Amino acid sequence: MEAVLKVISFFIALFMVANGIYVMYMPPNGDEMQGIAIIMMGIFIFIAIIWISRIQDQS
Protein backbone atom coordinates (compact mmCIF):
# COMPACT_ATOMS: atom_id res chain seq x y z
CA MET A 1 0.00 0.00 0.00
CA GLU A 2 1.31 3.43 -0.83
CA ALA A 3 2.87 5.29 2.07
CA VAL A 4 0.91 8.47 1.37
CA LEU A 5 -2.38 6.58 1.50
CA LYS A 6 -1.39 5.00 4.82
CA VAL A 7 -0.54 8.37 6.34
CA ILE A 8 -3.71 10.05 5.09
CA SER A 9 -5.86 7.16 6.34
CA PHE A 10 -4.12 7.26 9.72
CA PHE A 11 -4.89 10.97 10.09
CA ILE A 12 -8.52 10.44 9.06
CA ALA A 13 -8.86 7.68 11.68
CA LEU A 14 -7.17 9.86 14.30
CA PHE A 15 -9.49 12.76 13.45
CA MET A 16 -12.54 10.51 13.78
CA VAL A 17 -11.45 9.29 17.21
CA ALA A 18 -10.82 12.87 18.37
CA ASN A 19 -14.17 13.97 16.95
CA GLY A 20 -15.94 11.11 18.75
CA ILE A 21 -14.33 12.12 22.05
CA TYR A 22 -15.43 15.70 21.44
CA VAL A 23 -19.01 14.59 20.74
CA MET A 24 -19.09 12.44 23.89
CA TYR A 25 -17.89 15.07 26.35
CA MET A 26 -19.21 18.38 25.07
CA PRO A 27 -22.72 19.65 25.76
CA PRO A 28 -25.52 18.99 24.98
CA ASN A 29 -25.54 15.75 26.90
CA GLY A 30 -27.14 12.60 25.51
CA ASP A 31 -24.85 12.16 22.50
CA GLU A 32 -22.65 9.51 24.07
CA MET A 33 -23.80 6.70 21.77
CA GLN A 34 -23.04 8.73 18.63
CA GLY A 35 -19.61 9.57 20.05
CA ILE A 36 -18.88 5.91 20.73
CA ALA A 37 -20.00 4.99 17.21
CA ILE A 38 -17.71 7.62 15.68
CA ILE A 39 -14.78 6.38 17.78
CA MET A 40 -15.44 2.79 16.72
CA MET A 41 -15.50 3.80 13.03
CA GLY A 42 -12.13 5.52 13.47
CA ILE A 43 -10.67 2.44 15.15
CA PHE A 44 -12.10 0.24 12.38
CA ILE A 45 -10.45 2.39 9.70
CA PHE A 46 -7.13 2.16 11.53
CA ILE A 47 -7.36 -1.64 11.85
CA ALA A 48 -8.47 -2.01 8.22
CA ILE A 49 -5.51 0.02 6.96
CA ILE A 50 -3.05 -2.09 8.97
CA TRP A 51 -4.70 -5.32 7.79
CA ILE A 52 -4.80 -4.32 4.11
CA SER A 53 -1.21 -3.07 4.13
CA ARG A 54 0.03 -6.34 5.66
CA ILE A 55 -1.82 -8.36 3.02
CA GLN A 56 -0.35 -6.25 0.21
CA ASP A 57 3.17 -6.35 1.69
CA GLN A 58 3.11 -10.18 1.78
CA SER A 59 2.38 -10.57 -1.92
JSON list of N, CA and C in Angstrom, two decimals:
[
{"chain": "A", "resi": 1, "resn": "MET", "atom": "N", "xyz": [0.85, -1.17, 0.00]},
{"chain": "A", "resi": 1, "resn": "MET", "atom": "CA", "xyz": [0.00, 0.00, 0.00]},
{"chain": "A", "resi": 1, "resn": "MET", "atom": "C", "xyz": [0.90, 1.24, 0.00]},
{"chain": "A", "resi": 2, "resn": "GLU", "atom": "N", "xyz": [0.51, 2.22, -0.74]},
{"chain": "A", "resi": 2, "resn": "GLU", "atom": "CA", "xyz": [1.31, 3.43, -0.83]},
{"chain": "A", "resi": 2, "resn": "GLU", "atom": "C", "xyz": [1.43, 4.12, 0.52]},
{"chain": "A", "resi": 3, "resn": "ALA", "atom": "N", "xyz": [2.60, 4.65, 0.78]},
{"chain": "A", "resi": 3, "resn": "ALA", "atom": "CA", "xyz": [2.87, 5.29, 2.07]},
{"chain": "A", "resi": 3, "resn": "ALA", "atom": "C", "xyz": [1.99, 6.52, 2.29]},
{"chain": "A", "resi": 4, "resn": "VAL", "atom": "N", "xyz": [1.74, 7.27, 1.23]},
{"chain": "A", "resi": 4, "resn": "VAL", "atom": "CA", "xyz": [0.91, 8.47, 1.37]},
{"chain": "A", "resi": 4, "resn": "VAL", "atom": "C", "xyz": [-0.52, 8.09, 1.76]},
{"chain": "A", "resi": 5, "resn": "LEU", "atom": "N", "xyz": [-1.04, 7.03, 1.17]},
{"chain": "A", "resi": 5, "resn": "LEU", "atom": "CA", "xyz": [-2.38, 6.58, 1.50]},
{"chain": "A", "resi": 5, "resn": "LEU", "atom": "C", "xyz": [-2.47, 6.10, 2.95]},
{"chain": "A", "resi": 6, "resn": "LYS", "atom": "N", "xyz": [-1.42, 5.44, 3.42]},
{"chain": "A", "resi": 6, "resn": "LYS", "atom": "CA", "xyz": [-1.39, 5.00, 4.82]},
{"chain": "A", "resi": 6, "resn": "LYS", "atom": "C", "xyz": [-1.42, 6.19, 5.77]},
{"chain": "A", "resi": 7, "resn": "VAL", "atom": "N", "xyz": [-0.61, 7.20, 5.47]},
{"chain": "A", "resi": 7, "resn": "VAL", "atom": "CA", "xyz": [-0.54, 8.37, 6.34]},
{"chain": "A", "resi": 7, "resn": "VAL", "atom": "C", "xyz": [-1.86, 9.13, 6.34]},
{"chain": "A", "resi": 8, "resn": "ILE", "atom": "N", "xyz": [-2.44, 9.33, 5.17]},
{"chain": "A", "resi": 8, "resn": "ILE", "atom": "CA", "xyz": [-3.71, 10.05, 5.09]},
{"chain": "A", "resi": 8, "resn": "ILE", "atom": "C", "xyz": [-4.80, 9.28, 5.83]},
{"chain": "A", "resi": 9, "resn": "SER", "atom": "N", "xyz": [-4.85, 7.97, 5.66]},
{"chain": "A", "resi": 9, "resn": "SER", "atom": "CA", "xyz": [-5.86, 7.16, 6.34]},
{"chain": "A", "resi": 9, "resn": "SER", "atom": "C", "xyz": [-5.66, 7.19, 7.85]},
{"chain": "A", "resi": 10, "resn": "PHE", "atom": "N", "xyz": [-4.40, 7.18, 8.28]},
{"chain": "A", "resi": 10, "resn": "PHE", "atom": "CA", "xyz": [-4.12, 7.26, 9.72]},
{"chain": "A", "resi": 10, "resn": "PHE", "atom": "C", "xyz": [-4.64, 8.58, 10.29]},
{"chain": "A", "resi": 11, "resn": "PHE", "atom": "N", "xyz": [-4.41, 9.68, 9.59]},
{"chain": "A", "resi": 11, "resn": "PHE", "atom": "CA", "xyz": [-4.89, 10.97, 10.09]},
{"chain": "A", "resi": 11, "resn": "PHE", "atom": "C", "xyz": [-6.41, 11.07, 10.07]},
{"chain": "A", "resi": 12, "resn": "ILE", "atom": "N", "xyz": [-7.05, 10.46, 9.09]},
{"chain": "A", "resi": 12, "resn": "ILE", "atom": "CA", "xyz": [-8.52, 10.44, 9.06]},
{"chain": "A", "resi": 12, "resn": "ILE", "atom": "C", "xyz": [-9.05, 9.65, 10.26]},
{"chain": "A", "resi": 13, "resn": "ALA", "atom": "N", "xyz": [-8.44, 8.49, 10.53]},
{"chain": "A", "resi": 13, "resn": "ALA", "atom": "CA", "xyz": [-8.86, 7.68, 11.68]},
{"chain": "A", "resi": 13, "resn": "ALA", "atom": "C", "xyz": [-8.62, 8.43, 12.98]},
{"chain": "A", "resi": 14, "resn": "LEU", "atom": "N", "xyz": [-7.48, 9.10, 13.09]},
{"chain": "A", "resi": 14, "resn": "LEU", "atom": "CA", "xyz": [-7.17, 9.86, 14.30]},
{"chain": "A", "resi": 14, "resn": "LEU", "atom": "C", "xyz": [-8.16, 11.01, 14.49]},
{"chain": "A", "resi": 15, "resn": "PHE", "atom": "N", "xyz": [-8.51, 11.69, 13.39]},
{"chain": "A", "resi": 15, "resn": "PHE", "atom": "CA", "xyz": [-9.49, 12.76, 13.45]},
{"chain": "A", "resi": 15, "resn": "PHE", "atom": "C", "xyz": [-10.86, 12.24, 13.89]},
{"chain": "A", "resi": 16, "resn": "MET", "atom": "N", "xyz": [-11.24, 11.07, 13.39]},
{"chain": "A", "resi": 16, "resn": "MET", "atom": "CA", "xyz": [-12.54, 10.51, 13.78]},
{"chain": "A", "resi": 16, "resn": "MET", "atom": "C", "xyz": [-12.58, 10.16, 15.26]},
{"chain": "A", "resi": 17, "resn": "VAL", "atom": "N", "xyz": [-11.50, 9.61, 15.78]},
{"chain": "A", "resi": 17, "resn": "VAL", "atom": "CA", "xyz": [-11.45, 9.29, 17.21]},
{"chain": "A", "resi": 17, "resn": "VAL", "atom": "C", "xyz": [-11.53, 10.57, 18.03]},
{"chain": "A", "resi": 18, "resn": "ALA", "atom": "N", "xyz": [-10.78, 11.60, 17.65]},
{"chain": "A", "resi": 18, "resn": "ALA", "atom": "CA", "xyz": [-10.82, 12.87, 18.37]},
{"chain": "A", "resi": 18, "resn": "ALA", "atom": "C", "xyz": [-12.20, 13.51, 18.28]},
{"chain": "A", "resi": 19, "resn": "ASN", "atom": "N", "xyz": [-12.83, 13.42, 17.12]},
{"chain": "A", "resi": 19, "resn": "ASN", "atom": "CA", "xyz": [-14.17, 13.97, 16.95]},
{"chain": "A", "resi": 19, "resn": "ASN", "atom": "C", "xyz": [-15.18, 13.22, 17.82]},
{"chain": "A", "resi": 20, "resn": "GLY", "atom": "N", "xyz": [-15.04, 11.90, 17.91]},
{"chain": "A", "resi": 20, "resn": "GLY", "atom": "CA", "xyz": [-15.94, 11.11, 18.75]},
{"chain": "A", "resi": 20, "resn": "GLY", "atom": "C", "xyz": [-15.79, 11.47, 20.23]},
{"chain": "A", "resi": 21, "resn": "ILE", "atom": "N", "xyz": [-14.55, 11.71, 20.66]},
{"chain": "A", "resi": 21, "resn": "ILE", "atom": "CA", "xyz": [-14.33, 12.12, 22.05]},
{"chain": "A", "resi": 21, "resn": "ILE", "atom": "C", "xyz": [-14.95, 13.48, 22.29]},
{"chain": "A", "resi": 22, "resn": "TYR", "atom": "N", "xyz": [-14.82, 14.38, 21.32]},
{"chain": "A", "resi": 22, "resn": "TYR", "atom": "CA", "xyz": [-15.43, 15.70, 21.44]},
{"chain": "A", "resi": 22, "resn": "TYR", "atom": "C", "xyz": [-16.95, 15.59, 21.55]},
{"chain": "A", "resi": 23, "resn": "VAL", "atom": "N", "xyz": [-17.56, 14.75, 20.72]},
{"chain": "A", "resi": 23, "resn": "VAL", "atom": "CA", "xyz": [-19.01, 14.59, 20.74]},
{"chain": "A", "resi": 23, "resn": "VAL", "atom": "C", "xyz": [-19.46, 14.00, 22.07]},
{"chain": "A", "resi": 24, "resn": "MET", "atom": "N", "xyz": [-18.68, 13.08, 22.63]},
{"chain": "A", "resi": 24, "resn": "MET", "atom": "CA", "xyz": [-19.09, 12.44, 23.89]},
{"chain": "A", "resi": 24, "resn": "MET", "atom": "C", "xyz": [-19.08, 13.40, 25.08]},
{"chain": "A", "resi": 25, "resn": "TYR", "atom": "N", "xyz": [-18.09, 14.29, 25.13]},
{"chain": "A", "resi": 25, "resn": "TYR", "atom": "CA", "xyz": [-17.89, 15.07, 26.35]},
{"chain": "A", "resi": 25, "resn": "TYR", "atom": "C", "xyz": [-18.33, 16.52, 26.29]},
{"chain": "A", "resi": 26, "resn": "MET", "atom": "N", "xyz": [-18.77, 17.01, 25.15]},
{"chain": "A", "resi": 26, "resn": "MET", "atom": "CA", "xyz": [-19.21, 18.38, 25.07]},
{"chain": "A", "resi": 26, "resn": "MET", "atom": "C", "xyz": [-20.74, 18.44, 25.15]},
{"chain": "A", "resi": 27, "resn": "PRO", "atom": "N", "xyz": [-21.27, 19.53, 25.70]},
{"chain": "A", "resi": 27, "resn": "PRO", "atom": "CA", "xyz": [-22.72, 19.65, 25.76]},
{"chain": "A", "resi": 27, "resn": "PRO", "atom": "C", "xyz": [-23.30, 19.84, 24.38]},
{"chain": "A", "resi": 28, "resn": "PRO", "atom": "N", "xyz": [-24.50, 19.52, 24.08]},
{"chain": "A", "resi": 28, "resn": "PRO", "atom": "CA", "xyz": [-25.52, 18.99, 24.98]},
{"chain": "A", "resi": 28, "resn": "PRO", "atom": "C", "xyz": [-25.29, 17.52, 25.29]},
{"chain": "A", "resi": 29, "resn": "ASN", "atom": "N", "xyz": [-25.71, 17.14, 26.47]},
{"chain": "A", "resi": 29, "resn": "ASN", "atom": "CA", "xyz": [-25.54, 15.75, 26.90]},
{"chain": "A", "resi": 29, "resn": "ASN", "atom": "C", "xyz": [-26.54, 14.86, 26.16]},
{"chain": "A", "resi": 30, "resn": "GLY", "atom": "N", "xyz": [-26.26, 13.55, 26.17]},
{"chain": "A", "resi": 30, "resn": "GLY", "atom": "CA", "xyz": [-27.14, 12.60, 25.51]},
{"chain": "A", "resi": 30, "resn": "GLY", "atom": "C", "xyz": [-26.61, 12.11, 24.19]},
{"chain": "A", "resi": 31, "resn": "ASP", "atom": "N", "xyz": [-25.43, 12.58, 23.78]},
{"chain": "A", "resi": 31, "resn": "ASP", "atom": "CA", "xyz": [-24.85, 12.16, 22.50]},
{"chain": "A", "resi": 31, "resn": "ASP", "atom": "C", "xyz": [-23.74, 11.13, 22.67]},
{"chain": "A", "resi": 32, "resn": "GLU", "atom": "N", "xyz": [-23.74, 10.44, 23.79]},
{"chain": "A", "resi": 32, "resn": "GLU", "atom": "CA", "xyz": [-22.65, 9.51, 24.07]},
{"chain": "A", "resi": 32, "resn": "GLU", "atom": "C", "xyz": [-22.62, 8.35, 23.08]},
{"chain": "A", "resi": 33, "resn": "MET", "atom": "N", "xyz": [-23.76, 7.84, 22.68]},
{"chain": "A", "resi": 33, "resn": "MET", "atom": "CA", "xyz": [-23.80, 6.70, 21.77]},
{"chain": "A", "resi": 33, "resn": "MET", "atom": "C", "xyz": [-23.27, 7.09, 20.39]},
{"chain": "A", "resi": 34, "resn": "GLN", "atom": "N", "xyz": [-23.59, 8.29, 19.91]},
{"chain": "A", "resi": 34, "resn": "GLN", "atom": "CA", "xyz": [-23.04, 8.73, 18.63]},
{"chain": "A", "resi": 34, "resn": "GLN", "atom": "C", "xyz": [-21.53, 8.90, 18.72]},
{"chain": "A", "resi": 35, "resn": "GLY", "atom": "N", "xyz": [-21.05, 9.42, 19.85]},
{"chain": "A", "resi": 35, "resn": "GLY", "atom": "CA", "xyz": [-19.61, 9.57, 20.05]},
{"chain": "A", "resi": 35, "resn": "GLY", "atom": "C", "xyz": [-18.90, 8.23, 20.04]},
{"chain": "A", "resi": 36, "resn": "ILE", "atom": "N", "xyz": [-19.48, 7.25, 20.71]},
{"chain": "A", "resi": 36, "resn": "ILE", "atom": "CA", "xyz": [-18.88, 5.91, 20.73]},
{"chain": "A", "resi": 36, "resn": "ILE", "atom": "C", "xyz": [-18.88, 5.31, 19.33]},
{"chain": "A", "resi": 37, "resn": "ALA", "atom": "N", "xyz": [-19.94, 5.51, 18.57]},
{"chain": "A", "resi": 37, "resn": "ALA", "atom": "CA", "xyz": [-20.00, 4.99, 17.21]},
{"chain": "A", "resi": 37, "resn": "ALA", "atom": "C", "xyz": [-18.94, 5.64, 16.32]},
{"chain": "A", "resi": 38, "resn": "ILE", "atom": "N", "xyz": [-18.73, 6.93, 16.47]},
{"chain": "A", "resi": 38, "resn": "ILE", "atom": "CA", "xyz": [-17.71, 7.62, 15.68]},
{"chain": "A", "resi": 38, "resn": "ILE", "atom": "C", "xyz": [-16.32, 7.11, 16.04]},
{"chain": "A", "resi": 39, "resn": "ILE", "atom": "N", "xyz": [-16.07, 6.91, 17.34]},
{"chain": "A", "resi": 39, "resn": "ILE", "atom": "CA", "xyz": [-14.78, 6.38, 17.78]},
{"chain": "A", "resi": 39, "resn": "ILE", "atom": "C", "xyz": [-14.56, 4.99, 17.21]},
{"chain": "A", "resi": 40, "resn": "MET", "atom": "N", "xyz": [-15.58, 4.15, 17.24]},
{"chain": "A", "resi": 40, "resn": "MET", "atom": "CA", "xyz": [-15.44, 2.79, 16.72]},
{"chain": "A", "resi": 40, "resn": "MET", "atom": "C", "xyz": [-15.17, 2.80, 15.21]},
{"chain": "A", "resi": 41, "resn": "MET", "atom": "N", "xyz": [-15.78, 3.71, 14.47]},
{"chain": "A", "resi": 41, "resn": "MET", "atom": "CA", "xyz": [-15.50, 3.80, 13.03]},
{"chain": "A", "resi": 41, "resn": "MET", "atom": "C", "xyz": [-14.05, 4.20, 12.79]},
{"chain": "A", "resi": 42, "resn": "GLY", "atom": "N", "xyz": [-13.53, 5.13, 13.59]},
{"chain": "A", "resi": 42, "resn": "GLY", "atom": "CA", "xyz": [-12.13, 5.52, 13.47]},
{"chain": "A", "resi": 42, "resn": "GLY", "atom": "C", "xyz": [-11.19, 4.37, 13.77]},
{"chain": "A", "resi": 43, "resn": "ILE", "atom": "N", "xyz": [-11.49, 3.60, 14.81]},
{"chain": "A", "resi": 43, "resn": "ILE", "atom": "CA", "xyz": [-10.67, 2.44, 15.15]},
{"chain": "A", "resi": 43, "resn": "ILE", "atom": "C", "xyz": [-10.75, 1.39, 14.04]},
{"chain": "A", "resi": 44, "resn": "PHE", "atom": "N", "xyz": [-11.94, 1.20, 13.48]},
{"chain": "A", "resi": 44, "resn": "PHE", "atom": "CA", "xyz": [-12.10, 0.24, 12.38]},
{"chain": "A", "resi": 44, "resn": "PHE", "atom": "C", "xyz": [-11.27, 0.65, 11.17]},
{"chain": "A", "resi": 45, "resn": "ILE", "atom": "N", "xyz": [-11.26, 1.92, 10.83]},
{"chain": "A", "resi": 45, "resn": "ILE", "atom": "CA", "xyz": [-10.45, 2.39, 9.70]},
{"chain": "A", "resi": 45, "resn": "ILE", "atom": "C", "xyz": [-8.98, 2.12, 9.96]},
{"chain": "A", "resi": 46, "resn": "PHE", "atom": "N", "xyz": [-8.52, 2.39, 11.18]},
{"chain": "A", "resi": 46, "resn": "PHE", "atom": "CA", "xyz": [-7.13, 2.16, 11.53]},
{"chain": "A", "resi": 46, "resn": "PHE", "atom": "C", "xyz": [-6.77, 0.68, 11.41]},
{"chain": "A", "resi": 47, "resn": "ILE", "atom": "N", "xyz": [-7.62, -0.20, 11.93]},
{"chain": "A", "resi": 47, "resn": "ILE", "atom": "CA", "xyz": [-7.36, -1.64, 11.85]},
{"chain": "A", "resi": 47, "resn": "ILE", "atom": "C", "xyz": [-7.41, -2.12, 10.40]},
{"chain": "A", "resi": 48, "resn": "ALA", "atom": "N", "xyz": [-8.35, -1.60, 9.62]},
{"chain": "A", "resi": 48, "resn": "ALA", "atom": "CA", "xyz": [-8.47, -2.01, 8.22]},
{"chain": "A", "resi": 48, "resn": "ALA", "atom": "C", "xyz": [-7.22, -1.61, 7.43]},
{"chain": "A", "resi": 49, "resn": "ILE", "atom": "N", "xyz": [-6.70, -0.43, 7.67]},
{"chain": "A", "resi": 49, "resn": "ILE", "atom": "CA", "xyz": [-5.51, 0.02, 6.96]},
{"chain": "A", "resi": 49, "resn": "ILE", "atom": "C", "xyz": [-4.32, -0.86, 7.30]},
{"chain": "A", "resi": 50, "resn": "ILE", "atom": "N", "xyz": [-4.15, -1.20, 8.58]},
{"chain": "A", "resi": 50, "resn": "ILE", "atom": "CA", "xyz": [-3.05, -2.09, 8.97]},
{"chain": "A", "resi": 50, "resn": "ILE", "atom": "C", "xyz": [-3.23, -3.46, 8.33]},
{"chain": "A", "resi": 51, "resn": "TRP", "atom": "N", "xyz": [-4.43, -3.99, 8.33]},
{"chain": "A", "resi": 51, "resn": "TRP", "atom": "CA", "xyz": [-4.70, -5.32, 7.79]},
{"chain": "A", "resi": 51, "resn": "TRP", "atom": "C", "xyz": [-4.45, -5.36, 6.28]},
{"chain": "A", "resi": 52, "resn": "ILE", "atom": "N", "xyz": [-4.97, -4.37, 5.56]},
{"chain": "A", "resi": 52, "resn": "ILE", "atom": "CA", "xyz": [-4.80, -4.32, 4.11]},
{"chain": "A", "resi": 52, "resn": "ILE", "atom": "C", "xyz": [-3.33, -4.13, 3.74]},
{"chain": "A", "resi": 53, "resn": "SER", "atom": "N", "xyz": [-2.62, -3.28, 4.47]},
{"chain": "A", "resi": 53, "resn": "SER", "atom": "CA", "xyz": [-1.21, -3.07, 4.13]},
{"chain": "A", "resi": 53, "resn": "SER", "atom": "C", "xyz": [-0.38, -4.32, 4.39]},
{"chain": "A", "resi": 54, "resn": "ARG", "atom": "N", "xyz": [-0.70, -5.09, 5.42]},
{"chain": "A", "resi": 54, "resn": "ARG", "atom": "CA", "xyz": [0.03, -6.34, 5.66]},
{"chain": "A", "resi": 54, "resn": "ARG", "atom": "C", "xyz": [-0.25, -7.36, 4.57]},
{"chain": "A", "resi": 55, "resn": "ILE", "atom": "N", "xyz": [-1.49, -7.44, 4.10]},
{"chain": "A", "resi": 55, "resn": "ILE", "atom": "CA", "xyz": [-1.82, -8.36, 3.02]},
{"chain": "A", "resi": 55, "resn": "ILE", "atom": "C", "xyz": [-1.07, -7.98, 1.75]},
{"chain": "A", "resi": 56, "resn": "GLN", "atom": "N", "xyz": [-1.02, -6.69, 1.43]},
{"chain": "A", "resi": 56, "resn": "GLN", "atom": "CA", "xyz": [-0.35, -6.25, 0.21]},
{"chain": "A", "resi": 56, "resn": "GLN", "atom": "C", "xyz": [1.16, -6.38, 0.33]},
{"chain": "A", "resi": 57, "resn": "ASP", "atom": "N", "xyz": [1.72, -6.22, 1.52]},
{"chain": "A", "resi": 57, "resn": "ASP", "atom": "CA", "xyz": [3.17, -6.35, 1.69]},
{"chain": "A", "resi": 57, "resn": "ASP", "atom": "C", "xyz": [3.62, -7.81, 1.57]},
{"chain": "A", "resi": 58, "resn": "GLN", "atom": "N", "xyz": [2.76, -8.76, 1.88]},
{"chain": "A", "resi": 58, "resn": "GLN", "atom": "CA", "xyz": [3.11, -10.18, 1.78]},
{"chain": "A", "resi": 58, "resn": "GLN", "atom": "C", "xyz": [3.20, -10.64, 0.34]},
{"chain": "A", "resi": 59, "resn": "SER", "atom": "N", "xyz": [2.39, -10.08, -0.53]},
{"chain": "A", "resi": 59, "resn": "SER", "atom": "CA", "xyz": [2.38, -10.57, -1.92]},
{"chain": "A", "resi": 59, "resn": "SER", "atom": "C", "xyz": [3.38, -9.84, -2.79]}
]
